[in-house]
Amino acid sequence: MELGIWQVWEGGWIAAILRGAAVTVALGIASMVFGIVIGVACGLIKWGRIFPLTLIVDVYTSIVRGVPELLIIYLLFFSSVEFVARVAAAFGYAGLAGNGYAFVIAVIAIASISGAYSTEVVRGALAAIPAGHIEAARALGIPGRRIFHRIIAPQMLRIAVPGMNNVWQTTIKDTALVSVVGLQELMRAAFVGAGSTRHPFIFYFIAAIVYLAITLVSQGGFDRIERLLQPKNRS
């Protein structure tokens, strides 16, 4: 065990694992941001029962939540490499390759997964808003846009944060799946290190500790957001 730890330190694997962790966090944040955008848009469509868009959203969420995440990543990766290359070339990034392609496709794949779960979180949060609040605002003649910004959105956000916390934790764990397409994130760094030094337990144990640290720090952040969003007691 001592020899294995020394090899990890001497071989510069700690730096490689930290770089992989940085890629994991960046991938998780980018995927979560796009997933929230998808979730809010689709959640509003489902809540508002906008036909036929509601049917399209139902099909999307049912497929993504019913198919293994790894299979979605495979399907998107092997079907979109050429498309991403053309888009990158159109924007002057024809030299984008390797980790660049893998990162873009990984964000698309994980964001689509995150978006499907975020959709249900947003829809549930909107459905939990007391109908009387909205009806009272309409009775007072408040414009629809102001009702959304002053009444619907704040309550939706407060109710949705715990669910979004769960989506974020799942998103971070899903980033480990993209190691199969060659992206040099945390799990891939641990896999390469384990194969090179033949000390898999040490590398996977370190990876587990890093994942746990990421989730604990982010859990603290979400707890703080929840406290900030709680209505003030004015009694």
PDB file of C-alpha atoms in Angstrom, residues 40-173:
ATOM      1  CA  VAL A  40     -37.790  25.340 -17.096  1.00  0.00           C
ATOM      2  CA  ALA A  41     -38.977  25.558 -20.702  1.00  0.00           C
ATOM      3  CA  CYS A  42     -40.402  22.035 -20.764  1.00  0.00           C
ATOM      4  CA  GLY A  43     -41.791  22.311 -17.237  1.00  0.00           C
ATOM      5  CA  LEU A  44     -43.715  25.453 -18.153  1.00  0.00           C
ATOM      6  CA  ILE A  45     -45.058  23.719 -21.256  1.00  0.00           C
ATOM      7  CA  LYS A  46     -46.281  20.737 -19.228  1.00  0.00           C
ATOM      8  CA  TRP A  47     -47.743  22.956 -16.503  1.00  0.00           C
ATOM      9  CA  GLY A  48     -49.470  25.189 -19.027  1.00  0.00           C
ATOM     10  CA  ARG A  49     -50.672  22.159 -21.058  1.00  0.00           C
ATOM     11  CA  ILE A  50     -49.650  23.734 -24.345  1.00  0.00           C
ATOM     12  CA  PHE A  51     -50.737  21.256 -27.008  1.00  0.00           C
ATOM     13  CA  PRO A  52     -49.061  19.731 -29.029  1.00  0.00           C
ATOM     14  CA  LEU A  53     -45.828  20.787 -27.289  1.00  0.00           C
ATOM     15  CA  THR A  54     -46.933  18.940 -24.152  1.00  0.00           C
ATOM     16  CA  LEU A  55     -47.023  15.695 -26.126  1.00  0.00           C
ATOM     17  CA  ILE A  56     -43.501  16.284 -27.454  1.00  0.00           C
ATOM     18  CA  VAL A  57     -42.183  17.012 -23.955  1.00  0.00           C
ATOM     19  CA  ASP A  58     -43.901  13.906 -22.566  1.00  0.00           C
ATOM     20  CA  VAL A  59     -42.244  11.756 -25.226  1.00  0.00           C
ATOM     21  CA  TYR A  60     -38.842  13.358 -24.511  1.00  0.00           C
ATOM     22  CA  THR A  61     -38.999  12.896 -20.732  1.00  0.00           C
ATOM     23  CA  SER A  62     -40.391   9.363 -21.005  1.00  0.00           C
ATOM     24  CA  ILE A  63     -37.634   8.238 -23.373  1.00  0.00           C
ATOM     25  CA  VAL A  64     -34.766   9.835 -21.457  1.00  0.00           C
ATOM     26  CA  ARG A  65     -35.955   8.640 -18.055  1.00  0.00           C
ATOM     27  CA  GLY A  66     -36.768   5.180 -19.394  1.00  0.00           C
ATOM     28  CA  VAL A  67     -33.462   4.498 -21.178  1.00  0.00           C
ATOM     29  CA  PRO A  68     -30.155   3.892 -19.320  1.00  0.00           C
ATOM     30  CA  GLU A  69     -27.996   7.022 -19.177  1.00  0.00           C
ATOM     31  CA  LEU A  70     -25.000   5.190 -20.631  1.00  0.00           C
ATOM     32  CA  LEU A  71     -27.014   4.182 -23.685  1.00  0.00           C
ATOM     33  CA  ILE A  72     -28.085   7.805 -24.242  1.00  0.00           C
ATOM     34  CA  ILE A  73     -24.445   8.900 -24.090  1.00  0.00           C
ATOM     35  CA  TYR A  74     -23.457   6.209 -26.612  1.00  0.00           C
ATOM     36  CA  LEU A  75     -26.292   7.126 -28.990  1.00  0.00           C
ATOM     37  CA  LEU A  76     -25.570  10.856 -28.868  1.00  0.00           C
ATOM     38  CA  PHE A  77     -21.814  10.422 -29.082  1.00  0.00           C
ATOM     39  CA  PHE A  78     -21.757   8.109 -32.080  1.00  0.00           C
ATOM     40  CA  SER A  79     -24.508  10.004 -33.909  1.00  0.00           C
ATOM     41  CA  SER A  80     -23.286  13.560 -33.374  1.00  0.00           C
ATOM     42  CA  VAL A  81     -19.513  13.602 -33.836  1.00  0.00           C
ATOM     43  CA  GLU A  82     -19.792  14.679 -37.467  1.00  0.00           C
ATOM     44  CA  PHE A  83     -22.505  17.235 -36.642  1.00  0.00           C
ATOM     45  CA  VAL A  84     -20.401  18.817 -33.867  1.00  0.00           C
ATOM     46  CA  ALA A  85     -17.406  18.925 -36.231  1.00  0.00           C
ATOM     47  CA  ARG A  86     -19.416  20.822 -38.844  1.00  0.00           C
ATOM     48  CA  VAL A  87     -20.801  23.295 -36.290  1.00  0.00           C
ATOM     49  CA  ALA A  88     -17.326  23.876 -34.860  1.00  0.00           C
ATOM     50  CA  ALA A  89     -15.936  24.461 -38.353  1.00  0.00           C
ATOM     51  CA  ALA A  90     -18.779  26.907 -39.121  1.00  0.00           C
ATOM     52  CA  PHE A  91     -17.776  28.978 -36.092  1.00  0.00           C
ATOM     53  CA  GLY A  92     -14.072  28.863 -36.926  1.00  0.00           C
ATOM     54  CA  TYR A  93     -13.104  26.047 -34.578  1.00  0.00           C
ATOM     55  CA  ALA A  94     -12.184  23.464 -37.163  1.00  0.00           C
ATOM     56  CA  GLY A  95      -9.192  22.456 -35.041  1.00  0.00           C
ATOM     57  CA  LEU A  96     -11.417  21.369 -32.181  1.00  0.00           C
ATOM     58  CA  ALA A  97     -10.647  17.720 -31.540  1.00  0.00           C
ATOM     59  CA  GLY A  98     -10.147  15.017 -28.956  1.00  0.00           C
ATOM     60  CA  ASN A  99     -11.192  16.254 -25.536  1.00  0.00           C
ATOM     61  CA  GLY A 100     -12.902  19.265 -27.134  1.00  0.00           C
ATOM     62  CA  TYR A 101     -15.329  17.136 -29.154  1.00  0.00           C
ATOM     63  CA  ALA A 102     -15.847  14.742 -26.266  1.00  0.00           C
ATOM     64  CA  PHE A 103     -16.603  17.602 -23.844  1.00  0.00           C
ATOM     65  CA  VAL A 104     -19.173  19.227 -26.152  1.00  0.00           C
ATOM     66  CA  ILE A 105     -20.944  15.943 -26.835  1.00  0.00           C
ATOM     67  CA  ALA A 106     -20.805  14.994 -23.143  1.00  0.00           C
ATOM     68  CA  VAL A 107     -22.481  18.295 -22.218  1.00  0.00           C
ATOM     69  CA  ILE A 108     -25.212  17.673 -24.811  1.00  0.00           C
ATOM     70  CA  ALA A 109     -25.793  14.136 -23.545  1.00  0.00           C
ATOM     71  CA  ILE A 110     -25.793  14.885 -19.823  1.00  0.00           C
ATOM     72  CA  ALA A 111     -27.779  18.111 -20.281  1.00  0.00           C
ATOM     73  CA  SER A 112     -30.482  16.150 -22.099  1.00  0.00           C
ATOM     74  CA  ILE A 113     -30.628  13.727 -19.173  1.00  0.00           C
ATOM     75  CA  SER A 114     -30.546  16.503 -16.582  1.00  0.00           C
ATOM     76  CA  GLY A 115     -33.180  18.437 -18.534  1.00  0.00           C
ATOM     77  CA  ALA A 116     -35.629  15.528 -18.473  1.00  0.00           C
ATOM     78  CA  TYR A 117     -35.453  15.236 -14.695  1.00  0.00           C
ATOM     79  CA  SER A 118     -35.426  19.014 -14.222  1.00  0.00           C
ATOM     80  CA  THR A 119     -38.625  19.183 -16.278  1.00  0.00           C
ATOM     81  CA  GLU A 120     -40.485  17.096 -13.728  1.00  0.00           C
ATOM     82  CA  VAL A 121     -38.996  19.070 -10.843  1.00  0.00           C
ATOM     83  CA  VAL A 122     -40.141  22.369 -12.363  1.00  0.00           C
ATOM     84  CA  ARG A 123     -43.560  21.005 -13.292  1.00  0.00           C
ATOM     85  CA  GLY A 124     -44.048  19.669  -9.774  1.00  0.00           C
ATOM     86  CA  ALA A 125     -42.944  22.973  -8.244  1.00  0.00           C
ATOM     87  CA  LEU A 126     -45.369  24.929 -10.416  1.00  0.00           C
ATOM     88  CA  ALA A 127     -48.203  22.537  -9.575  1.00  0.00           C
ATOM     89  CA  ALA A 128     -47.456  22.994  -5.849  1.00  0.00           C
ATOM     90  CA  ILE A 129     -48.074  26.764  -5.966  1.00  0.00           C
ATOM     91  CA  PRO A 130     -51.471  27.455  -4.338  1.00  0.00           C
ATOM     92  CA  ALA A 131     -53.948  28.341  -7.079  1.00  0.00           C
ATOM     93  CA  GLY A 132     -55.472  30.961  -4.788  1.00  0.00           C
ATOM     94  CA  HIS A 133     -52.332  33.097  -4.989  1.00  0.00           C
ATOM     95  CA  ILE A 134     -52.586  33.354  -8.760  1.00  0.00           C
ATOM     96  CA  GLU A 135     -56.366  33.847  -8.720  1.00  0.00           C
ATOM     97  CA  ALA A 136     -56.059  36.651  -6.159  1.00  0.00           C
ATOM     98  CA  ALA A 137     -53.461  38.414  -8.284  1.00  0.00           C
ATOM     99  CA  ARG A 138     -55.679  38.169 -11.354  1.00  0.00           C
ATOM    100  CA  ALA A 139     -58.629  39.494  -9.375  1.00  0.00           C
ATOM    101  CA  LEU A 140     -56.536  42.533  -8.481  1.00  0.00           C
ATOM    102  CA  GLY A 141     -55.886  43.155 -12.173  1.00  0.00           C
ATOM    103  CA  ILE A 142     -52.151  42.452 -12.009  1.00  0.00           C
ATOM    104  CA  PRO A 143     -50.733  41.812 -15.514  1.00  0.00           C
ATOM    105  CA  GLY A 144     -49.814  38.235 -16.361  1.00  0.00           C
ATOM    106  CA  ARG A 145     -46.108  38.995 -16.783  1.00  0.00           C
ATOM    107  CA  ARG A 146     -45.927  40.610 -13.354  1.00  0.00           C
ATOM    108  CA  ILE A 147     -47.827  37.691 -11.813  1.00  0.00           C
ATOM    109  CA  PHE A 148     -45.198  35.347 -13.191  1.00  0.00           C
ATOM    110  CA  HIS A 149     -42.223  37.441 -12.013  1.00  0.00           C
ATOM    111  CA  ARG A 150     -43.603  38.399  -8.595  1.00  0.00           C
ATOM    112  CA  ILE A 151     -45.681  35.368  -7.582  1.00  0.00           C
ATOM    113  CA  ILE A 152     -45.104  32.288  -9.709  1.00  0.00           C
ATOM    114  CA  ALA A 153     -41.328  32.388 -10.314  1.00  0.00           C
ATOM    115  CA  PRO A 154     -40.248  33.083  -6.673  1.00  0.00           C
ATOM    116  CA  GLN A 155     -42.442  30.296  -5.288  1.00  0.00           C
ATOM    117  CA  MET A 156     -41.425  27.905  -8.043  1.00  0.00           C
ATOM    118  CA  LEU A 157     -37.758  28.562  -7.309  1.00  0.00           C
ATOM    119  CA  ARG A 158     -38.151  28.001  -3.578  1.00  0.00           C
ATOM    120  CA  ILE A 159     -40.069  24.751  -4.064  1.00  0.00           C
ATOM    121  CA  ALA A 160     -37.802  23.465  -6.863  1.00  0.00           C
ATOM    122  CA  VAL A 161     -34.416  23.949  -5.145  1.00  0.00           C
ATOM    123  CA  PRO A 162     -34.444  20.659  -3.146  1.00  0.00           C
ATOM    124  CA  GLY A 163     -35.375  18.714  -6.286  1.00  0.00           C
ATOM    125  CA  MET A 164     -32.705  20.516  -8.307  1.00  0.00           C
ATOM    126  CA  ASN A 165     -30.208  19.548  -5.630  1.00  0.00           C
ATOM    127  CA  ASN A 166     -31.039  15.893  -6.321  1.00  0.00           C
ATOM    128  CA  VAL A 167     -30.717  16.477 -10.074  1.00  0.00           C
ATOM    129  CA  TRP A 168     -27.290  18.088  -9.547  1.00  0.00           C
ATOM    130  CA  GLN A 169     -26.029  15.177  -7.446  1.00  0.00           C
ATOM    131  CA  THR A 170     -27.220  12.765 -10.135  1.00  0.00           C
ATOM    132  CA  THR A 171     -25.618  14.906 -12.849  1.00  0.00           C
ATOM    133  CA  ILE A 172     -22.228  14.816 -11.114  1.00  0.00           C
ATOM    134  CA  LYS A 173     -22.435  11.026 -10.881  1.00  0.00           C
TER     135      LYS A 173
END
